mmCIF file of C-alpha atoms in Angstrom:
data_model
loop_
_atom_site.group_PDB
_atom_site.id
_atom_site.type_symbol
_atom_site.label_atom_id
_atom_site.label_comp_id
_atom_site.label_asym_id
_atom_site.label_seq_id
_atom_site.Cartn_x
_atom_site.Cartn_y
_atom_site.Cartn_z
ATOM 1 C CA UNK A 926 -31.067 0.213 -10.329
ATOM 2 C CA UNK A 927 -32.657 -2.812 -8.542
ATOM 3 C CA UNK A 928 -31.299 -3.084 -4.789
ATOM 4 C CA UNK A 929 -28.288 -5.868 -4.827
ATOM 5 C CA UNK A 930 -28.497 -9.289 -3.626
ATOM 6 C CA UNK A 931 -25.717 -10.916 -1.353
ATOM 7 C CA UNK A 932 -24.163 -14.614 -1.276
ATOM 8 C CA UNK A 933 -24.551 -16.314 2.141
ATOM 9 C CA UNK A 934 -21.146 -17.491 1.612
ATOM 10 C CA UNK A 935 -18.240 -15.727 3.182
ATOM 11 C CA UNK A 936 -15.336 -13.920 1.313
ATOM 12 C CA UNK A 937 -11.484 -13.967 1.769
ATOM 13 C CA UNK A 938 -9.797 -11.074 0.438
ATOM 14 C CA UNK A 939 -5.749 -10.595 0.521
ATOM 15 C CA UNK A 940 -4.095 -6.657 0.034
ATOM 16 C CA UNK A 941 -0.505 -6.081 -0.007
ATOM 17 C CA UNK A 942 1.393 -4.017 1.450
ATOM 18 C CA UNK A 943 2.397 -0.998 -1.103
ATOM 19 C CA UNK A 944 5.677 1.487 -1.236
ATOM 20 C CA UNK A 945 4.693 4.807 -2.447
ATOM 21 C CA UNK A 946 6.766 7.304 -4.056
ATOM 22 C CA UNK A 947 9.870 5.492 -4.456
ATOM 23 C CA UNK A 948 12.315 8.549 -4.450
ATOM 24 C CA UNK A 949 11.205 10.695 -7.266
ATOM 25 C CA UNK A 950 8.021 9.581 -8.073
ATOM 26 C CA UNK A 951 6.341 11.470 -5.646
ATOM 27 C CA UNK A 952 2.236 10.781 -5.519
ATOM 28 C CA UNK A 953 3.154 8.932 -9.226
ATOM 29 C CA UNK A 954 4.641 5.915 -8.494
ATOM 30 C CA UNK A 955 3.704 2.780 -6.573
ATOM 31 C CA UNK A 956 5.519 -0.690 -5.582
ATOM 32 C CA UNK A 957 3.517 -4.172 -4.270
ATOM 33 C CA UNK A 958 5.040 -5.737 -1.746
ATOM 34 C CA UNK A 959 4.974 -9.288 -0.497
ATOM 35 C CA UNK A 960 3.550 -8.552 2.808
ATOM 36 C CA UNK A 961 -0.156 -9.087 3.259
ATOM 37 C CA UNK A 962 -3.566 -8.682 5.186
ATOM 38 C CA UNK A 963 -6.456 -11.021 5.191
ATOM 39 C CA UNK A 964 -10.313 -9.787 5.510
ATOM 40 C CA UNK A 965 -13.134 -12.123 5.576
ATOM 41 C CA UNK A 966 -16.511 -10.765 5.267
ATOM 42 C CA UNK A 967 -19.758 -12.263 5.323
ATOM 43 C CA UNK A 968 -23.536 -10.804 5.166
ATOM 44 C CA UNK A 969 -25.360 -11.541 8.536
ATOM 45 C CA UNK A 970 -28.990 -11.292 9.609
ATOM 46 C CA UNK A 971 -28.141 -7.725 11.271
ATOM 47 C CA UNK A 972 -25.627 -5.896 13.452
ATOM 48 C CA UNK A 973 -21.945 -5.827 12.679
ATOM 49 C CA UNK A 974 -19.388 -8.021 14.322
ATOM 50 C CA UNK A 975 -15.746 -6.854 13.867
ATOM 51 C CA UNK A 976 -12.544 -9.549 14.746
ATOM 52 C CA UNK A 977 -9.293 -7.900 14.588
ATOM 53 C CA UNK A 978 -5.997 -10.167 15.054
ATOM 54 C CA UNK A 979 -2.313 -8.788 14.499
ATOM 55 C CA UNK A 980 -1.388 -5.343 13.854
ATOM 56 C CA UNK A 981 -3.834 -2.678 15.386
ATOM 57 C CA UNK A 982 -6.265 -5.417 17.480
ATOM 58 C CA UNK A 983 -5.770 -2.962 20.757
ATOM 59 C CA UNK A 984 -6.203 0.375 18.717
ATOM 60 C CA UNK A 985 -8.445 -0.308 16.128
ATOM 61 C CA UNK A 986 -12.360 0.806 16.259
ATOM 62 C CA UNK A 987 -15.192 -2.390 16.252
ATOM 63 C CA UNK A 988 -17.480 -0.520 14.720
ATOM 64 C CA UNK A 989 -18.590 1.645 11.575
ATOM 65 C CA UNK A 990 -15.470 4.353 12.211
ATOM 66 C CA UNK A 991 -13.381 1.201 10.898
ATOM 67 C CA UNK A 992 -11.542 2.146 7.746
ATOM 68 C CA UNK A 993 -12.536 -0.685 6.217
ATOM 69 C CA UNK A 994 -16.104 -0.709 7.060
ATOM 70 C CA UNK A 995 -16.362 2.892 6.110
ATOM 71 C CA UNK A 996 -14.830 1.345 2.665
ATOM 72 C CA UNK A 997 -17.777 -1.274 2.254
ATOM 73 C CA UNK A 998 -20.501 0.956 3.276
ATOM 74 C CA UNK A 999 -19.352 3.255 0.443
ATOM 75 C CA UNK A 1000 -18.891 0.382 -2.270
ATOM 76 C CA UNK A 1001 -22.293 -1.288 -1.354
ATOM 77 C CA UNK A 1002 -24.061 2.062 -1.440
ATOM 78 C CA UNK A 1003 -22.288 2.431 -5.090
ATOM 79 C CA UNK A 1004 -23.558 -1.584 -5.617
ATOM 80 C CA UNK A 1005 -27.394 -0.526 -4.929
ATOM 81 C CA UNK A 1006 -27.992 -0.729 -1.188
ATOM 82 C CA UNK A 1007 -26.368 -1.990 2.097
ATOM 83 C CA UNK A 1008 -26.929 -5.352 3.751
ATOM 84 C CA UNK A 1009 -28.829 -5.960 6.652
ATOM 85 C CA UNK A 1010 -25.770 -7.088 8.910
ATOM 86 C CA UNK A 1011 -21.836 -8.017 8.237
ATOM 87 C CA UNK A 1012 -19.485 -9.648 9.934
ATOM 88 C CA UNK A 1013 -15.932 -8.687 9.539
ATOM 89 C CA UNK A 1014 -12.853 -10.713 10.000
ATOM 90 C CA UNK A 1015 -9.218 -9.420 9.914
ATOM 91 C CA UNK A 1016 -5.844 -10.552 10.260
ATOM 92 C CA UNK A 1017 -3.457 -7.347 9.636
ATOM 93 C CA UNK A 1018 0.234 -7.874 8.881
ATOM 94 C CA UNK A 1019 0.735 -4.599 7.399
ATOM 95 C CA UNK A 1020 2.258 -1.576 10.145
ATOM 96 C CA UNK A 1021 0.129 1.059 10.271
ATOM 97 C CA UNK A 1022 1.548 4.509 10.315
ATOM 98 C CA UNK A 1023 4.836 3.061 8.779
ATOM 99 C CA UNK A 1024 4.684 4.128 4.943
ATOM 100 C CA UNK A 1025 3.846 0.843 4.053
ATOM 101 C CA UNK A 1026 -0.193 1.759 2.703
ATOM 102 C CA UNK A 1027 -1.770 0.241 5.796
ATOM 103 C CA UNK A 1028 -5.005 2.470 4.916
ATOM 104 C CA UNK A 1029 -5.109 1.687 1.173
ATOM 105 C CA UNK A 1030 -4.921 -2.601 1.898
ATOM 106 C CA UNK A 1031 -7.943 -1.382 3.834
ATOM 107 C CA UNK A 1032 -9.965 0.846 1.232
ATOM 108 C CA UNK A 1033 -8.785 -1.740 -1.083
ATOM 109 C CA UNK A 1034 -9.886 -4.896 0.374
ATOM 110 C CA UNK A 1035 -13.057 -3.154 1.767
ATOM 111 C CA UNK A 1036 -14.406 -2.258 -1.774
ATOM 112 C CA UNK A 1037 -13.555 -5.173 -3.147
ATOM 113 C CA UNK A 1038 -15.003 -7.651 -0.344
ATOM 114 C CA UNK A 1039 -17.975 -5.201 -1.384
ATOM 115 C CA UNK A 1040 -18.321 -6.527 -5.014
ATOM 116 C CA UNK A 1041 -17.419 -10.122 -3.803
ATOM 117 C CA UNK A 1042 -20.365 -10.986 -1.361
ATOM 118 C CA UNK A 1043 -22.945 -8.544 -3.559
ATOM 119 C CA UNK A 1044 -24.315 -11.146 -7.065
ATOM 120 C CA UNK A 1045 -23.175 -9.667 -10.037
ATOM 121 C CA UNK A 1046 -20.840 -7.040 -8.162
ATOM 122 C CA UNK A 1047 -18.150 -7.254 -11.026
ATOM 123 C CA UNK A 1048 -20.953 -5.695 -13.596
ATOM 124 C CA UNK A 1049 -21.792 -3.368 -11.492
ATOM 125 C CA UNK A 1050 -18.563 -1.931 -10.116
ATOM 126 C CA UNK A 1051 -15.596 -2.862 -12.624
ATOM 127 C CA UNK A 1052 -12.131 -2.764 -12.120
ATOM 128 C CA UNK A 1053 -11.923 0.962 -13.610
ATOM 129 C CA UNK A 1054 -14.592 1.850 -11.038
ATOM 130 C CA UNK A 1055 -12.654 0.286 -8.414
ATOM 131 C CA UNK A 1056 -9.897 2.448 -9.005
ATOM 132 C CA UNK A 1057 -11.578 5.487 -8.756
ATOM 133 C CA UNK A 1058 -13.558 4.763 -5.804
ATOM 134 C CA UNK A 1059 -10.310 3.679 -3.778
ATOM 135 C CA UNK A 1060 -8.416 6.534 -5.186
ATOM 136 C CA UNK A 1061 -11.559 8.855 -3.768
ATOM 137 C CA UNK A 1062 -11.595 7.099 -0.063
ATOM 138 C CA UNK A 1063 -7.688 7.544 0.096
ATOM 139 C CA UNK A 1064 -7.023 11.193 -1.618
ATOM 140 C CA UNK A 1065 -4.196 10.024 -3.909
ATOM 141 C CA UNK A 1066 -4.079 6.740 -6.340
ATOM 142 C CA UNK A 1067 -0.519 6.432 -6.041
ATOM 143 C CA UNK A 1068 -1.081 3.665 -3.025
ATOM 144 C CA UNK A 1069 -4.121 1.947 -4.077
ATOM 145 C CA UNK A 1070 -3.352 1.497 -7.297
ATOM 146 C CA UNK A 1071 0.168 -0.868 -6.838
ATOM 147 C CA UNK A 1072 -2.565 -2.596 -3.664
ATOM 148 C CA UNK A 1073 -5.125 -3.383 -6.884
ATOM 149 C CA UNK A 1074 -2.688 -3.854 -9.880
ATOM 150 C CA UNK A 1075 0.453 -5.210 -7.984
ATOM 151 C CA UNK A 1076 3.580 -4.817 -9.332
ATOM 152 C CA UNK A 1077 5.249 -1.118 -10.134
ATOM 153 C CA UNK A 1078 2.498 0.978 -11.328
ATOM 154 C CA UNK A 1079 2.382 4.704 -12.163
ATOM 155 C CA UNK A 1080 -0.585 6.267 -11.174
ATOM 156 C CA UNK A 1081 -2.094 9.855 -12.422
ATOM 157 C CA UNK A 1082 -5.362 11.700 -12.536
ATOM 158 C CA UNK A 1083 -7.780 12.449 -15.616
ATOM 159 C CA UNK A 1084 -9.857 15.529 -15.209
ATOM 160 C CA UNK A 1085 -10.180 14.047 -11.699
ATOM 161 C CA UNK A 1086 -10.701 10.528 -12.552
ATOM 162 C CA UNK A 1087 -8.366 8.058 -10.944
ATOM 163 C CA UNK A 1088 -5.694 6.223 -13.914
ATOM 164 C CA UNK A 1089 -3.162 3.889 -13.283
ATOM 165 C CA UNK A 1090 -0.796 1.574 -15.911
ATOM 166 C CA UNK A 1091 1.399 -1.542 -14.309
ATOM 167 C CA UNK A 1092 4.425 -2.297 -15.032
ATOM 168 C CA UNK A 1093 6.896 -5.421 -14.524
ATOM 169 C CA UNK A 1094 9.727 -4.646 -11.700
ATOM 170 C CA UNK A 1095 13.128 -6.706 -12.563
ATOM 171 C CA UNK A 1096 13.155 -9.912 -10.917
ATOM 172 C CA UNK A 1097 16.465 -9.543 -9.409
ATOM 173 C CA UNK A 1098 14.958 -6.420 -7.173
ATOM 174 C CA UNK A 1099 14.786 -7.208 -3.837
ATOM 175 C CA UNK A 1100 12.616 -4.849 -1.549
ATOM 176 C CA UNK A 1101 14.223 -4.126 2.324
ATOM 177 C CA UNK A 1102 12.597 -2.449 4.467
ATOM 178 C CA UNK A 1103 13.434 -0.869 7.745
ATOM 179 C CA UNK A 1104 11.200 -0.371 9.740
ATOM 180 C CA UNK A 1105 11.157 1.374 13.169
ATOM 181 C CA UNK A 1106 9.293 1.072 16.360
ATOM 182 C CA UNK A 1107 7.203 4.615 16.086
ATOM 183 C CA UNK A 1108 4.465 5.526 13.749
ATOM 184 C CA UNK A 1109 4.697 8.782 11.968
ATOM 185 C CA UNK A 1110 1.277 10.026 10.784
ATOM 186 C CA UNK A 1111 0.764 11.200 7.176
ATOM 187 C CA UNK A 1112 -0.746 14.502 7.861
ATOM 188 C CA UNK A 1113 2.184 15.663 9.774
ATOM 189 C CA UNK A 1114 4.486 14.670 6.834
ATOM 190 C CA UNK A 1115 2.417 16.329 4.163
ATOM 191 C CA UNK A 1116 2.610 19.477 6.292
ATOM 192 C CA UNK A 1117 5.807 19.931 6.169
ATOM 193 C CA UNK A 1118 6.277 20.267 2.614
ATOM 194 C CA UNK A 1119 7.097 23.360 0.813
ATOM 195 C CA UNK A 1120 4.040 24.777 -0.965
ATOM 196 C CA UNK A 1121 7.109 25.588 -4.078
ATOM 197 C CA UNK A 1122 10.444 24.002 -4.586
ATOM 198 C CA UNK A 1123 13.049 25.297 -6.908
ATOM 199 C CA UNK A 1124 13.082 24.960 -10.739
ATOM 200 C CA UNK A 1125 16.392 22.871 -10.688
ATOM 201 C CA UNK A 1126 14.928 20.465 -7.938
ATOM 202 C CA UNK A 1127 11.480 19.302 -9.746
ATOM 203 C CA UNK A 1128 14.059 19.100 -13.573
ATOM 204 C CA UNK A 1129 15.816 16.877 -11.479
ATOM 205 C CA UNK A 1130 13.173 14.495 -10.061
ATOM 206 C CA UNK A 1131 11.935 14.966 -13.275
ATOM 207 C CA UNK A 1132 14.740 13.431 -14.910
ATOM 208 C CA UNK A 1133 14.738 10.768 -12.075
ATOM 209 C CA UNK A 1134 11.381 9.919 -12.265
ATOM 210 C CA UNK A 1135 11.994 8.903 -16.189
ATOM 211 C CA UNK A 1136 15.105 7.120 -14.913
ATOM 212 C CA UNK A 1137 13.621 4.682 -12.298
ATOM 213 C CA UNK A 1138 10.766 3.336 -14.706
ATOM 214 C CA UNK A 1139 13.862 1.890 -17.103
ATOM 215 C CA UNK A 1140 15.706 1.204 -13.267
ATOM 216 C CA UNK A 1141 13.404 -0.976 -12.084
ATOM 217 C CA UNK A 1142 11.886 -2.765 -14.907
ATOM 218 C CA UNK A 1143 14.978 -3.895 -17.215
ATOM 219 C CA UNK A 1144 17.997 -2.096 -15.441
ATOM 220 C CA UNK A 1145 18.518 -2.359 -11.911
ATOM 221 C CA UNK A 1146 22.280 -1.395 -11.913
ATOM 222 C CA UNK A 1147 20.476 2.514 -12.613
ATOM 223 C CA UNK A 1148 18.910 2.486 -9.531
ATOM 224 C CA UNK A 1149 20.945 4.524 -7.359
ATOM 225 C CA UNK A 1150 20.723 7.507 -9.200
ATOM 226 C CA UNK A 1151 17.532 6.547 -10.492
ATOM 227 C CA UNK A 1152 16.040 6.945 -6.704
ATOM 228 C CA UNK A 1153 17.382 10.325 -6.254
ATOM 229 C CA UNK A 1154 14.466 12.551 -4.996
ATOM 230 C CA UNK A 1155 14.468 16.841 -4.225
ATOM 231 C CA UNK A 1156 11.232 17.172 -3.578
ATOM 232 C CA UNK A 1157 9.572 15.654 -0.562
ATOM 233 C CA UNK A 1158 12.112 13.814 1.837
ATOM 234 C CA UNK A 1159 14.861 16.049 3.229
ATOM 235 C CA UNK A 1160 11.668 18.492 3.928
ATOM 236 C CA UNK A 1161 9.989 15.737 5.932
ATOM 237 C CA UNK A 1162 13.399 14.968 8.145
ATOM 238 C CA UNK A 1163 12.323 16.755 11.030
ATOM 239 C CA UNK A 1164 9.617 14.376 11.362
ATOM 240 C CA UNK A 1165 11.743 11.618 10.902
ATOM 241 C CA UNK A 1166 15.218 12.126 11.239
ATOM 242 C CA UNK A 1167 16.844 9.184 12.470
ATOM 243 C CA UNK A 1168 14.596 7.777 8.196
ATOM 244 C CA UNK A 1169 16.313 10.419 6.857
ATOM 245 C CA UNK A 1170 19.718 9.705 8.077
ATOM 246 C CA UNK A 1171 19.610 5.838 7.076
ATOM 247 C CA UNK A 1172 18.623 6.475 3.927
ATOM 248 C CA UNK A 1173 21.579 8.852 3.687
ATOM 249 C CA UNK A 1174 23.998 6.349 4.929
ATOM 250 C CA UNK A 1175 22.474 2.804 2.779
ATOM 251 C CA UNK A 1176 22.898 5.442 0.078
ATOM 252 C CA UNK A 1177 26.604 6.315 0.807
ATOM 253 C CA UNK A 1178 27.386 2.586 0.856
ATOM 254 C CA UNK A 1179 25.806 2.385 -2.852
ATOM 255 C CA UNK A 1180 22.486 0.745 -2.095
ATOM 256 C CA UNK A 1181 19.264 2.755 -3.639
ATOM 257 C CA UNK A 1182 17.332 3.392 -0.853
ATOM 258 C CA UNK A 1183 14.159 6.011 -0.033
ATOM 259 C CA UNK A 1184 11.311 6.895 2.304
ATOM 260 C CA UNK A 1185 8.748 4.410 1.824
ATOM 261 C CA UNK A 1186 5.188 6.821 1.057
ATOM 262 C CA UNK A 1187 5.260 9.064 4.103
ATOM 263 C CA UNK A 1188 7.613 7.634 6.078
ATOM 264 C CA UNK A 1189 9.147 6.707 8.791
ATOM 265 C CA UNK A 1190 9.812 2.908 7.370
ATOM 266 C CA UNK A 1191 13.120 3.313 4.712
ATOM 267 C CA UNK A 1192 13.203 0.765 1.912
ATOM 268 C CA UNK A 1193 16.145 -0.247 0.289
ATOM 269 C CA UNK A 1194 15.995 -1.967 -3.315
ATOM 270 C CA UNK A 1195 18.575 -4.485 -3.123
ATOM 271 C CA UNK A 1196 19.860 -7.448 -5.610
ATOM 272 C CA UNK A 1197 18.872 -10.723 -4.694
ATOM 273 C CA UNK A 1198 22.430 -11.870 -3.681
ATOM 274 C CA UNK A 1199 23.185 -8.931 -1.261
ATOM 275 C CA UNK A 1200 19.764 -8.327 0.249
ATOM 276 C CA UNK A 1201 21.069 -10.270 3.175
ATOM 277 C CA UNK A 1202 23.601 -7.936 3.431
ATOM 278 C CA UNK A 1203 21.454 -4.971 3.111
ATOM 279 C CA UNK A 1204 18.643 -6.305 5.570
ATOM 280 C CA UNK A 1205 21.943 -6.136 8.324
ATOM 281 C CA UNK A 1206 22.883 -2.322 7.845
ATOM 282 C CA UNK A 1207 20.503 -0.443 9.970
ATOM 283 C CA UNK A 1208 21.818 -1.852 12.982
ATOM 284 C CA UNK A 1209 19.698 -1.754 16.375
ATOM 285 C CA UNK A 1210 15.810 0.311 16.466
ATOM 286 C CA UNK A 1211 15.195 -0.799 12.883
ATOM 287 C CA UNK A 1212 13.007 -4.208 12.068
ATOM 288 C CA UNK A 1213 14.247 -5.587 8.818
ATOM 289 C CA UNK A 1214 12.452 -7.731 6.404
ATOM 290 C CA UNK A 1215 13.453 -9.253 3.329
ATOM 291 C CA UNK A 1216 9.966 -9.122 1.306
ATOM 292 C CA UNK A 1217 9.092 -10.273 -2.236
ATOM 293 C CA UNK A 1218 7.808 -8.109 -5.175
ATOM 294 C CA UNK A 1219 3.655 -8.536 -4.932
ATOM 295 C CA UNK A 1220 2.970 -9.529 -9.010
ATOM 296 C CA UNK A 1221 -1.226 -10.344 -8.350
ATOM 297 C CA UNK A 1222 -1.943 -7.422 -5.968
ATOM 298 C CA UNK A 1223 -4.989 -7.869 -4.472
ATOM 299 C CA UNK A 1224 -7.757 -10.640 -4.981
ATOM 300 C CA UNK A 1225 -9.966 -12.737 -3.367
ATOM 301 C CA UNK A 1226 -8.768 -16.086 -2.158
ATOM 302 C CA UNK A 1227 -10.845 -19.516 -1.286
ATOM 303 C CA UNK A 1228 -11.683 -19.817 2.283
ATOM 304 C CA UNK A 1229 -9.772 -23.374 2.955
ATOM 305 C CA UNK A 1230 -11.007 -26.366 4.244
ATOM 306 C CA UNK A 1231 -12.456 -24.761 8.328
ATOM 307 C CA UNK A 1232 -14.746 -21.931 6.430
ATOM 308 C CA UNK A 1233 -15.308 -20.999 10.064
ATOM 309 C CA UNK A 1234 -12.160 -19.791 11.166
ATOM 310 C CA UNK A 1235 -10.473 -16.790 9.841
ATOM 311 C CA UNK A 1236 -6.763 -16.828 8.988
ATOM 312 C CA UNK A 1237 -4.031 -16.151 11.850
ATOM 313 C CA UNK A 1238 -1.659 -13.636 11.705
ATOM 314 C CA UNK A 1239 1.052 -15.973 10.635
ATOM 315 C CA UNK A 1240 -0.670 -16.704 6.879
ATOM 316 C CA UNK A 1241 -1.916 -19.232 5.287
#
């Protein structure tokens, strides 16, 4: 394969924010949310240049230990070859270390800033192969695959290849979430689960699994029991407690709520007239946000009139 060429042109690319898991579905199932980052990247003459505005601009690395840098040197060395220089612009809105797939809207818009600035990127790396190559960065597709497809997706492996389907969440579902002030890493919540859990548990997440696909796309009323899970989040309460005991108590009031992906942030699937409601139940520690359901998930955006400037923290 001939070594790529590059556009002189920047690139804007916008990743949601993704729930993973959503009760049952654990490592399966996947949720787009309305929340976004912005990346601008553009080849330079040499060197790489890092901006970082919003969430993690006093803890982030400037340099090639970036998560998303690490993401477009492995895309560009699947494109043909690296270029000489980048510079990389980013205004994060996600939380990191929330449950909310901070690292995936990385991967995700790393890869595919990748194919963006490199001519005839889409040939060589299709949508498949993005996938896969996300899916390989992150460990699991259940994340990256609702940041690329948007909407409610259900993600699986193929004699280790990376699959995912999308499907259309009911209109009338609202995502909440609740999200507190300390960051819970995902290591330490995938170490505390059980290396078995018992037969009755996994028939039942099983069963709820099934449930929440016919839940969330055409009947929301099912949701409750639909979002039932066994398997992952009473394990992980010691590492979150105070999670684990909202989602307890939304629950006992009737409203289907879960750990979002790891944890600690809780979302709550509401209906659109009493997500206001909903957003005021978690009372004081908790920051709660009303989001849309993400339909596009992610893609790469014009630049706007100053090509110069990257976009603030606040949006578009």
């Amino acid at each position: 394969m001939a070594g790529p060429s590059f556009r002189a042109a920047a690139v804007r690319v916008r990743t949601p924010a993704t729930s993973a898991n959503l009760g049952p579905g654990f490592d399966a199932f996947g949720l787009s949310l309305g929340l976004y980052d912005d990346v601008v990247v553009r080849v330079a003459d040499s060197g790489l240049h890092i901006d970082i505005a919003g969430e993690g601009a006093d803890t982030l690395p400037r340099d090639e230990n970036h998560l998303l840098v690490r993401s477009l040197r492995t895309a560009f060395d699947l494109l043909g070859g690296q270029p000489r220089g980048l510079e990389v612009v980013c205004a994060n809105r996600i939380p990191h270390g929330r449950g909310l797939g901070s690292s995936s809207a990385a991967i995700c818009a790393g890869i595919l800033a990748a194919r963006a600035v490199t001519i005839g990127g889409d040939a060589r790396l299709d949508d498949a192969s993005l996938l896969e190559l996300a899916s390989e960065i992150e460990g699991h597709p259940d994340n990256v695959a609702a940041c690329l497809l948007g909407g409610f997706t259900l993600a699986w492996t193929d004699g280790g290849a990376a699959r995912a389907i999308r499907m259309e969440p009911a209109r009338s579902i609202v995502p909440v979430v609740f999200v507190p002030g300390r960051p819970v890493l995902t290591e330490t919540a995938r170490g505390l689960l059980p290396r078995s859990v018992p037969h009755v548990d996994a028939a039942v997440n099983a069963g709820r699994a099934a449930l929440l696909v016919e839940a969330l796309t055409r009947r929301p009323e099912l949701l409750l029991p639909a979002t039932e899970d066994r398997l992952h989040q009473d394990y992980r309460a010691p590492a979150m407690p105070e999670s684990v005991a909202l989602v307890n108590r939304l629950r006992a009031d009737g409203v289907p709520a879960v750990i979002s992906g790891a944890g600690p942030t809780v979302l709550a699937l509401a209906e659109d007239g009493a997500a206001d409601k909903v957003a005021r139940l978690a009372g004081e520690g908790w920051a709660a946000n009303r989001l849309s359901l993400d339909a596009g998930g992610a893609c790469v955006l014009p630049l706007g009139p100053d090509r110069a400037q990257a976009p603030g923290p606040e949006g578009p």
